[in-house]
Tab-separated table of C-alpha atoms in Angstrom:
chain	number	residue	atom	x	y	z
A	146	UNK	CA	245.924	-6.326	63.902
A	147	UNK	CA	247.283	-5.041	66.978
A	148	UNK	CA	250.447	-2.584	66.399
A	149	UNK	CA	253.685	-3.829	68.268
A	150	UNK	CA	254.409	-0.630	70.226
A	151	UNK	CA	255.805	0.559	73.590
A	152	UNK	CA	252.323	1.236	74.207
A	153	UNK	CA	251.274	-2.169	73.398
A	154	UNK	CA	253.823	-3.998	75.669
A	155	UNK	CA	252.184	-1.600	79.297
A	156	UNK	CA	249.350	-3.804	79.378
A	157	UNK	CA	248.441	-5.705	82.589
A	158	UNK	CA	250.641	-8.573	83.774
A	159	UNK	CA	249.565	-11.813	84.425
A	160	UNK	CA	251.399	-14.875	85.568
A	161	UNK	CA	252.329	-17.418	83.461
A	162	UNK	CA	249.667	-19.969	84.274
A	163	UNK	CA	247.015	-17.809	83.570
A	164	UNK	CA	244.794	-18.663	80.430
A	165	UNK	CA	241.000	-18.685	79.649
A	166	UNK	CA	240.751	-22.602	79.840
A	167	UNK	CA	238.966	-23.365	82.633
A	168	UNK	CA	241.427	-25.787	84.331
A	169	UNK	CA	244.016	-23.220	84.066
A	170	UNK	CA	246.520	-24.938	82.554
A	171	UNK	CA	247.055	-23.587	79.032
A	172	UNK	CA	246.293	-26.802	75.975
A	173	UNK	CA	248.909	-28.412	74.631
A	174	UNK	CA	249.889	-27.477	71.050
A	175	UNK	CA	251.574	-29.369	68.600
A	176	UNK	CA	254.262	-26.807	68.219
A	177	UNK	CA	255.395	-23.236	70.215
A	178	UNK	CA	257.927	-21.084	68.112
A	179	UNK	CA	259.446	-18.659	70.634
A	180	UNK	CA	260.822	-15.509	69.188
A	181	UNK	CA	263.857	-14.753	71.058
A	182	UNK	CA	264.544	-11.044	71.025
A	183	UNK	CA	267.598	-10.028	73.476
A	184	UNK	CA	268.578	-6.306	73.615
A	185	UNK	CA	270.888	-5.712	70.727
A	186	UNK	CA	270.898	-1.761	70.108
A	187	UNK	CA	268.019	1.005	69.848
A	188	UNK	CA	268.863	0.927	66.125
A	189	UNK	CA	267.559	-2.584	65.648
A	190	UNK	CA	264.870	-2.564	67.740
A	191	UNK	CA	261.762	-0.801	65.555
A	192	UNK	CA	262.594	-3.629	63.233
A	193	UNK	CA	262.459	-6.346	65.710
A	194	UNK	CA	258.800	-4.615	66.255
A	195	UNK	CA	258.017	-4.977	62.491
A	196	UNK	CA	259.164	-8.429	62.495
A	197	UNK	CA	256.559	-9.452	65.088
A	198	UNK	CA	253.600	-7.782	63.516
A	199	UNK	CA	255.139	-9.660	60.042
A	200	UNK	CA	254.496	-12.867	62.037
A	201	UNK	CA	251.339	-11.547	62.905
A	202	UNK	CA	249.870	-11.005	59.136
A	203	UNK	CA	251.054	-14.317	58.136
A	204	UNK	CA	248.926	-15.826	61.022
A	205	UNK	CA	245.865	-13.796	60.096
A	206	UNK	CA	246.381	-14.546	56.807
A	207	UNK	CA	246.277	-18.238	57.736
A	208	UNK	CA	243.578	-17.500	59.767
A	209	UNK	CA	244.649	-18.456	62.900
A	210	UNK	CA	248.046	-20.421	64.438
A	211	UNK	CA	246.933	-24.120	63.108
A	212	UNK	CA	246.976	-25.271	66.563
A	213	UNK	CA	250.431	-24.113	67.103
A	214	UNK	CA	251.735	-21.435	69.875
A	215	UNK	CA	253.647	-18.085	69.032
A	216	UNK	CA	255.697	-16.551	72.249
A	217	UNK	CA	257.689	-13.552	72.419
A	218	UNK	CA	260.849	-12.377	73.929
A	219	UNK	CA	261.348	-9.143	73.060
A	220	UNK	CA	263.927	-6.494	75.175
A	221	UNK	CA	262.440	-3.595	75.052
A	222	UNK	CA	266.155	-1.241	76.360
A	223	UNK	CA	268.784	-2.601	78.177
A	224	UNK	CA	266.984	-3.573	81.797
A	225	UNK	CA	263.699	-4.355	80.716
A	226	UNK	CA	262.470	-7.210	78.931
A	227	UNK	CA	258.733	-8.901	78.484
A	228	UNK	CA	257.188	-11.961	77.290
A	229	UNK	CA	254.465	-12.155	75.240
A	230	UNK	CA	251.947	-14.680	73.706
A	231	UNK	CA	250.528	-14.270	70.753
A	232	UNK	CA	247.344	-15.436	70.581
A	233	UNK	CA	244.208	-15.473	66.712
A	234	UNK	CA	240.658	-14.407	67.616
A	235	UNK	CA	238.307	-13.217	65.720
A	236	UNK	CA	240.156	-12.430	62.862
A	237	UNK	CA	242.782	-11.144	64.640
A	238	UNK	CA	246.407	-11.308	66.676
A	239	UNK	CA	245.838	-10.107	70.155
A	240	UNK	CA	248.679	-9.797	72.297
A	241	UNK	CA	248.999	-11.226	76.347
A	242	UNK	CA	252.367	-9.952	78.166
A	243	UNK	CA	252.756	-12.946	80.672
A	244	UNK	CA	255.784	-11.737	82.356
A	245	UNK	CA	258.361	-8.696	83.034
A	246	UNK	CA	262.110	-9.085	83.083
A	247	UNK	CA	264.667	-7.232	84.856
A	248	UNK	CA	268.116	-7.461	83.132
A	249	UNK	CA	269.809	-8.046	86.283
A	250	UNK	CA	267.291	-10.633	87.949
A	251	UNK	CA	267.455	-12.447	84.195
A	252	UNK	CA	270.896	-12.504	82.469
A	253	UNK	CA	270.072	-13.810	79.271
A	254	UNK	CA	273.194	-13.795	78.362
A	255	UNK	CA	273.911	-17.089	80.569
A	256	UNK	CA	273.288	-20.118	80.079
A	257	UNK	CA	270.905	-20.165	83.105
A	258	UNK	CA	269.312	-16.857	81.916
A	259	UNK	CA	268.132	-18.515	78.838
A	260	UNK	CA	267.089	-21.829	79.902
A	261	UNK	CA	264.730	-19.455	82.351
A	262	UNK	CA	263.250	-18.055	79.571
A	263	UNK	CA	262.853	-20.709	77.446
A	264	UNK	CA	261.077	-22.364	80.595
A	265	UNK	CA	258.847	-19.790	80.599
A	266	UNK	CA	257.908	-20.088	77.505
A	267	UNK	CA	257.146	-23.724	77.563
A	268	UNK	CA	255.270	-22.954	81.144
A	269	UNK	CA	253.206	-20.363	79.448
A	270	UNK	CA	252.387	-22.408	76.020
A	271	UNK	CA	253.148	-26.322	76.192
A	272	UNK	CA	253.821	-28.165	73.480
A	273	UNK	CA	254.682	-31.375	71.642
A	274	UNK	CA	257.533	-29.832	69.916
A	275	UNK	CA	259.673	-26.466	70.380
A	276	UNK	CA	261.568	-24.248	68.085
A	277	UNK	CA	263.186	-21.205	68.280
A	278	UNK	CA	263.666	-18.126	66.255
A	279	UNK	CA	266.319	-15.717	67.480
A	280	UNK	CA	266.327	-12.094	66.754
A	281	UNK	CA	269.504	-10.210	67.365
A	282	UNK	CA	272.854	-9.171	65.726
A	283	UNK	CA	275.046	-12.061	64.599
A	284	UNK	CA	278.865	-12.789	64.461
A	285	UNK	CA	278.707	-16.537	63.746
A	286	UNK	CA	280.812	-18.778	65.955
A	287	UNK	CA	283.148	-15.521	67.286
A	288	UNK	CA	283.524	-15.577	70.725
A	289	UNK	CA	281.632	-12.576	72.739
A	290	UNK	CA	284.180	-9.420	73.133
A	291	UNK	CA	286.503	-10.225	70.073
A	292	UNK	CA	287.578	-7.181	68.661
A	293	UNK	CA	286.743	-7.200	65.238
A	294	UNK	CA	288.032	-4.266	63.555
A	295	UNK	CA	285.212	-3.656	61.524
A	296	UNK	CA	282.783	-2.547	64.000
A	297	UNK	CA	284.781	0.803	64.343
A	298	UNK	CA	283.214	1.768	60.787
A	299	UNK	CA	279.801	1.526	62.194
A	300	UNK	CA	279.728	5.866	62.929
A	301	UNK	CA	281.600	5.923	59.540
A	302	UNK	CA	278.891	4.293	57.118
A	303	UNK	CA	275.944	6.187	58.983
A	304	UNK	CA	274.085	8.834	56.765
A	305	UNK	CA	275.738	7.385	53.475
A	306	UNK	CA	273.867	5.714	50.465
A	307	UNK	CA	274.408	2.277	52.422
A	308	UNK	CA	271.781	0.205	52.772
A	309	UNK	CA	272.213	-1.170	56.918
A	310	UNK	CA	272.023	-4.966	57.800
A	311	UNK	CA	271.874	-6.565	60.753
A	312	UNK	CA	275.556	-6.851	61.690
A	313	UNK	CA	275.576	-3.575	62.926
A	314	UNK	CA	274.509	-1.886	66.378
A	315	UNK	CA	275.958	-2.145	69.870
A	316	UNK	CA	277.250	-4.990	69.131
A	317	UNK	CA	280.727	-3.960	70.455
A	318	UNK	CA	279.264	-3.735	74.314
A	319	UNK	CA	279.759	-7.990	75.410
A	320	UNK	CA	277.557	-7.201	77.710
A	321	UNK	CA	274.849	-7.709	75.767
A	322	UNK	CA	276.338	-10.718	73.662
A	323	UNK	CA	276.068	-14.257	74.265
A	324	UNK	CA	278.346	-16.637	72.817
A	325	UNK	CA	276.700	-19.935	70.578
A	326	UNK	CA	278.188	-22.370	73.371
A	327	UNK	CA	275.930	-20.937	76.428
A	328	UNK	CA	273.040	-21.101	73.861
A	329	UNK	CA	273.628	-24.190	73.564
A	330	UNK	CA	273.640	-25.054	77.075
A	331	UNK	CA	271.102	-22.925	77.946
A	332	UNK	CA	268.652	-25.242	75.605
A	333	UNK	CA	270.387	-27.990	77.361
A	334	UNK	CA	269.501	-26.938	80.599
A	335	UNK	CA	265.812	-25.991	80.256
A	336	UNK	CA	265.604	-30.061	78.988
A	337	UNK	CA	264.841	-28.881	75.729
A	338	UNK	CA	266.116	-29.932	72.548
A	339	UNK	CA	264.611	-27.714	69.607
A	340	UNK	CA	263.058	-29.214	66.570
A	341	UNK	CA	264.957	-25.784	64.907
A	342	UNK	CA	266.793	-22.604	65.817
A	343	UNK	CA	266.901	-20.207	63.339
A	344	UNK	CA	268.914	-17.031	63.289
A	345	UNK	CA	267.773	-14.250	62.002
A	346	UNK	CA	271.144	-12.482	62.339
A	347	UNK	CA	274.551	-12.447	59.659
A	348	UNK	CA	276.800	-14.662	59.109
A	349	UNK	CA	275.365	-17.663	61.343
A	350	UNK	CA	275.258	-19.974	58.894
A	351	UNK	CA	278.468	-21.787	59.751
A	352	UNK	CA	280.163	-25.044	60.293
A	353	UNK	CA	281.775	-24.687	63.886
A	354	UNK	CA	277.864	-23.010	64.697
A	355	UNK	CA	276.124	-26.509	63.465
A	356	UNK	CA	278.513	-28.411	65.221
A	357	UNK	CA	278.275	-26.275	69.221
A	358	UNK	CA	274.166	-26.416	68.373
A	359	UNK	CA	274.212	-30.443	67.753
A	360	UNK	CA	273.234	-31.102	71.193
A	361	UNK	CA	270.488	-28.624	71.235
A	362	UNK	CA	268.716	-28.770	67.885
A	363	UNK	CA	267.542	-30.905	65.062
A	364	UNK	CA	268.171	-28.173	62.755
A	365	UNK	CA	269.688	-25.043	62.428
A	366	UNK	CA	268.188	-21.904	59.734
A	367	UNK	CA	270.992	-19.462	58.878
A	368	UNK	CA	272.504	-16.821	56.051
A	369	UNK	CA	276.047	-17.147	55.474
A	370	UNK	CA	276.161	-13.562	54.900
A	371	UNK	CA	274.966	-10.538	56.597
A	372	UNK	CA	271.260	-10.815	56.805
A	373	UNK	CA	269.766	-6.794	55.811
A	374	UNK	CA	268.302	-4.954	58.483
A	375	UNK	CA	264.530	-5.834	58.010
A	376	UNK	CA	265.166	-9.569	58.672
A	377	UNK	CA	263.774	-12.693	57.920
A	378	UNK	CA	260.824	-12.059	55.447
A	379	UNK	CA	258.026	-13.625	58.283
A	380	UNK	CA	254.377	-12.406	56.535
A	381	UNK	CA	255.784	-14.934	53.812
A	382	UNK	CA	257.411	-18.152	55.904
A	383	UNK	CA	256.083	-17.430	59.723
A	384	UNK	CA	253.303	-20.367	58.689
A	385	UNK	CA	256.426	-22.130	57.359
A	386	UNK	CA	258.236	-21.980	60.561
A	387	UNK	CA	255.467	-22.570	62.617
A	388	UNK	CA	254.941	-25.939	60.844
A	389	UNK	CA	258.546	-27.014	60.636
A	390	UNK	CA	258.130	-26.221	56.219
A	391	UNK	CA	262.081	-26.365	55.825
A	392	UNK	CA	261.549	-25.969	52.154
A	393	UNK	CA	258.890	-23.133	52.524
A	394	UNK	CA	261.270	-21.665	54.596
A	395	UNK	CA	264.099	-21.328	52.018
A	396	UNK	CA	261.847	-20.775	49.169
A	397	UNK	CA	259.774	-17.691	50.716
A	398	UNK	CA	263.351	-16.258	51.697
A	399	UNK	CA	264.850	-16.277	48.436
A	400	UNK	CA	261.651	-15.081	47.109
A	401	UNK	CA	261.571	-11.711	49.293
A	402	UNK	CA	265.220	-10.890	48.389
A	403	UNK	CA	265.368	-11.652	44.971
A	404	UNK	CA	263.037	-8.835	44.432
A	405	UNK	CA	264.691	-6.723	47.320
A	406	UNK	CA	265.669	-2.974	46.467
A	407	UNK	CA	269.509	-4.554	46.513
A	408	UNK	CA	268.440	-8.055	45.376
A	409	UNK	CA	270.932	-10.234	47.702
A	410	UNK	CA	269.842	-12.616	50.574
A	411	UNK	CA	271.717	-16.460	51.418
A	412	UNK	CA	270.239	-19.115	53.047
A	413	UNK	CA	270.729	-22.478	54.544
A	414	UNK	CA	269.280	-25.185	56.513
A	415	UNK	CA	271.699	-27.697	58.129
A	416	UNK	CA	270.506	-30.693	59.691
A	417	UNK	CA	272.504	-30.816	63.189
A	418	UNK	CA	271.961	-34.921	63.266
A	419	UNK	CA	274.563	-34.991	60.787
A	420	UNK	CA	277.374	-32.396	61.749
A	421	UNK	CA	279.039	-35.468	63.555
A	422	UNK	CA	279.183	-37.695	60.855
A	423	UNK	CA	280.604	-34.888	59.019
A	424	UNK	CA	283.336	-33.802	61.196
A	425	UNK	CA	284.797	-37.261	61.054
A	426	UNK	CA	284.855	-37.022	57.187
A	427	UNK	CA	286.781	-33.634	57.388
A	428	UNK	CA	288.940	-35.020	59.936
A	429	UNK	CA	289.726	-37.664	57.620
A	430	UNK	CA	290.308	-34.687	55.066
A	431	UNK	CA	293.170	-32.468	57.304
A	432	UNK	CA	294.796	-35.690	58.253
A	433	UNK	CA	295.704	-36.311	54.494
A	434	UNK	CA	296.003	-32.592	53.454
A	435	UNK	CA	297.380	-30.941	56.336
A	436	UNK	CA	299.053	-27.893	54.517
A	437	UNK	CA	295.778	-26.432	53.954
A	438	UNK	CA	294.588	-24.458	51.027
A	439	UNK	CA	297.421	-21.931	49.532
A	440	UNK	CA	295.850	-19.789	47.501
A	441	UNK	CA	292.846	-18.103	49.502
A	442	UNK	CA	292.246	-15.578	46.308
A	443	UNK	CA	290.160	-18.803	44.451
A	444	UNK	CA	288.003	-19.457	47.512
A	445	UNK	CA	284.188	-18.279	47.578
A	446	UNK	CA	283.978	-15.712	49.860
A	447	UNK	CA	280.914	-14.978	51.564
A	448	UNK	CA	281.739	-11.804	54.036
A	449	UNK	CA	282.876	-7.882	53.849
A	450	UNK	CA	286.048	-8.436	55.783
A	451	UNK	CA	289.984	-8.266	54.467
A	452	UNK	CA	291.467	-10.616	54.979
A	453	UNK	CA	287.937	-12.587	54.594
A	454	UNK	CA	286.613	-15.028	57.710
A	455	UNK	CA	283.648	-17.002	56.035
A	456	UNK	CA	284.163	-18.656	53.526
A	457	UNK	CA	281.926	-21.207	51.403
A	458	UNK	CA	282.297	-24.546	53.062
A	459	UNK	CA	281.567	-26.569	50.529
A	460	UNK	CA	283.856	-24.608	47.920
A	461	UNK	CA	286.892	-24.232	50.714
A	462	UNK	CA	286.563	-28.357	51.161
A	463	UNK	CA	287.002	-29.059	47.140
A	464	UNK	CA	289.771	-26.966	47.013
A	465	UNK	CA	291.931	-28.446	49.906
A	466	UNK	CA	291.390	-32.984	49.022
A	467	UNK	CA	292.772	-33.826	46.064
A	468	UNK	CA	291.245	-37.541	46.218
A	469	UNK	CA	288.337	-37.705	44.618
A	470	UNK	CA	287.180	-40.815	46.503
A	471	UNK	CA	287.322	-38.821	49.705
A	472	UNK	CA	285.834	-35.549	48.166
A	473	UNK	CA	282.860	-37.558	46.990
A	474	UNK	CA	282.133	-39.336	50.405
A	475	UNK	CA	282.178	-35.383	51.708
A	476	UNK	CA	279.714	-33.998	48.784
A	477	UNK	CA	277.761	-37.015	49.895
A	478	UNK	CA	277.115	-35.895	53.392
A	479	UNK	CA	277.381	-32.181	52.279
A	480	UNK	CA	273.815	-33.363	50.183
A	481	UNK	CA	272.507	-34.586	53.764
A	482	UNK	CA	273.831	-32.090	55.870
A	483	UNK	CA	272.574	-29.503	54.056
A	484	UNK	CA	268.884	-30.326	52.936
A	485	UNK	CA	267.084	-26.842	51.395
A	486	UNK	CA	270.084	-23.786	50.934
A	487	UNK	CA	269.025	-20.910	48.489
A	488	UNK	CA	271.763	-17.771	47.169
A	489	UNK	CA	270.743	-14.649	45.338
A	490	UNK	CA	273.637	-14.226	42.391
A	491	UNK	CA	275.368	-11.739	44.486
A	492	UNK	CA	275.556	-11.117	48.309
A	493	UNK	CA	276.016	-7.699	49.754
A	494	UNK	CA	277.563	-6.662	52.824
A	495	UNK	CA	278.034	-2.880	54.572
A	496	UNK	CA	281.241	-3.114	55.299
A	497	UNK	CA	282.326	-2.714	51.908
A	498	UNK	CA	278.761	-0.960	50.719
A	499	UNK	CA	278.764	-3.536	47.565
A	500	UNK	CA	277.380	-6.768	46.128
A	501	UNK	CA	279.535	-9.385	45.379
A	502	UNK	CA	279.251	-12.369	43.201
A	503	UNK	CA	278.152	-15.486	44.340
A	504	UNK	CA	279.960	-18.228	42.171
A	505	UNK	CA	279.238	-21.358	44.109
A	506	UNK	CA	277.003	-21.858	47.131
A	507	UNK	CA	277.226	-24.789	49.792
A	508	UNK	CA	274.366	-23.201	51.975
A	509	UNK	CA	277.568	-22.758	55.279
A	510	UNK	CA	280.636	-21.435	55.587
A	511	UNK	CA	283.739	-22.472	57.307
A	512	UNK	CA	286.399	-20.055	58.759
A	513	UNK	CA	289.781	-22.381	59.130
A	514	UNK	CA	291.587	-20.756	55.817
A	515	UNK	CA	291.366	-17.127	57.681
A	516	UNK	CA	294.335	-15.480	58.320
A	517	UNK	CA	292.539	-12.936	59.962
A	518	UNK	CA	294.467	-11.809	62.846
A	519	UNK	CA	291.634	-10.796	64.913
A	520	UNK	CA	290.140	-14.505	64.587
A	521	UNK	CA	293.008	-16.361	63.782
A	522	UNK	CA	293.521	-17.856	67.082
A	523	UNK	CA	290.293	-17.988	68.002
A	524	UNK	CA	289.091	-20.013	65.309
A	525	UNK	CA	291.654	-22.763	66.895
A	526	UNK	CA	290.248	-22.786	70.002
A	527	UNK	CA	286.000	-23.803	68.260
A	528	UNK	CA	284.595	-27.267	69.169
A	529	UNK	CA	284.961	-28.136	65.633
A	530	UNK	CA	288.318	-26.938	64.553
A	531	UNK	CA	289.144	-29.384	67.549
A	532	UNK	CA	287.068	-32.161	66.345
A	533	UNK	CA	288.458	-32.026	63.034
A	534	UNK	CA	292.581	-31.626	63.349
């Protein structure tokens, strides 16, 4: 196996058509899985490294990619980006960067920054299908630049007996932050639509996510809850994902962090194709209880934050209809929304530094209870909040 280091990325360039087919046009494989990697803090970054030699030990371990394609987009510091494919022979992953980004030639933080990439990608290693896996840090549906309190305790919790996770890093410079929406129409607009995207960042597990991603994916892989710093587990699902194993997925997660040093990891997978159907059934819901849930105290929560912004959809949606005909037409669709979800019996988050109990599970969360003041607005203004009230 080839280490992922800086040393490892300064190889030779060559353009994107290159290949050692003949023809030089790379083969078609059944599936490419990019890795999506956009600058999100030095602090995050050796373990975006560890995550691609993970995905590299489950493909030797498989012995090679089962006719699928891995690609890489990895940011390397601020300005300077590559892209990689990851290619099995003889026994082992060996490594071709295809291209060099500059930060201001490629704004992947727009929604024509990321269609370029994606492009790329598809340029480099065609396929019959595409999927994406996004490294980064994660704020679910929050809009790029809201100032969520929280972050200021970043410098606070450093050095402490805190384990770190990956809501934490620059991810107070918006900048570097792209908001679900221009992901969304960055997929659009490379003419893609993505047989998954999964995030391996916190809290992106979410209703109003699902709903701004139904245009550009068939499904969507999340946590609820802050995801730990060393990321999805991918030496034990990277086959999974490359071979669309929902089920493998979820399993092999829960798996790796229910034997974790702080045993604690959530999971979903929501099936985009029926976020629509859902909204209308919710709608349905806030038109005959529009006072909303009183009592928050009840509700699952599934964050760190006070007053709480995620909570458990599934749990917030039984509390507020009280007609059981209605509720069961929503647990219904809940079932098919929501294929494969998997919880540890606690979830743990650094902005408290403790585990919390997990009492019921629904595999998302849904943020229109919060009466957090740095959201509260916001959450007015989502694609689903509007679709729904």
């Amino acid at each position: 196996m080839v280490i992922f280091s800086l040393a490892a990325i300064s190889v030779t360039l060559s353009s994107c058509s290159d290949n050692d087919d003949t023809s030089g046009v790379p083969p078609t494989a059944k599936q490419t899985v990019l890795v999506y990697m956009p600058w999100s803090g030095s602090g995050i970054y050796p373990y975006f490294l560890k995550n691609i030699t993970s995905f590299e030990t489950a493909i030797e371990n498989n012995r090679g990619l089962g006719g699928n394609a891995l690609v890489v987009f990895i940011s390397e510091n601020s300005t300077t980006s590559y892209l990689i494919n990851i290619n099995y022979e003889h026994g082992e992953c060996v490594r071709d960067t295809l291209k060099t980004y500059s930060f201001t030639e490629c704004n992947y933080t727009t929604a024509s920054g990321i269609a370029a990439v994606i492009n790329d990608a598809k340029l480099a290693a065609p396929a019959e299908k595409y999927a994406m896996a996004i490294g980064c840090h994660g704020m679910g549906w929050i809009p790029a630049g809201t100032n969520v309190a929280a972050r200021s305790r970043t410098a606070d919790m450093q050095g402490k007996n805190v384990h770190q996770t990956r809501y934490f890093g620059d991810t107070s410079n918006s900048n570097y932050q792209t908001d679900v929406t221009t992901l969304a129409e960055g997929v659009t607009l490379s003419g893609t639509k993505m047989q998954y995207i999964l995030f391996d960042d916190c809290y992106m597990s979410n209703i109003e996510t699902a709903y701004d991603l139904r245009g550009a994916t068939d499904y969507l892989i999340a946590s609820t809850c802050e995801i730990m710093i060393e990321g999805m587990p991918y030496a034990e699902i990277g086959i999974d994902l490359l071979t669309n194993n929902y089920e493998g997925v979820v399993d092999g997660f829960y798996e790796f962090y229910s034997k974790f040093s702080t045993p604690c990891g959530t999971i979903g997978v929501t099936d985009c194709r029926e976020v629509e159907q859902m909204a209308d059934i919710v709608r349905r819901i806030n038109t005959a209880f529009p006072a909303g849930v009183n009592d928050l105290g009840n509700l699952q929560k599934l964050d760190g934050y006070t007053p709480a912004i995620f909570y458990d959809f599934g749990d917030y949606v039984s509390s507020l209809c009280q007609d059981q005909s209605l509720l069961a037409t929503f647990n219904d669709q809940l079932g098919k929304l929501v294929p494969y979800k998997a919880a540890t019996e606690t979830y743990y988050s650094m902005l408290t530094g403790n585990q919390t109990k997990i009492k019921t599970f629904s595999g998302l969360t849904i943020s229109d209870p919060t009466t957090n003041k740095y959201v509260i607005r916001e959450k007015t203004q989502t694609n689903w909040y509007k679709a729904t009230h």
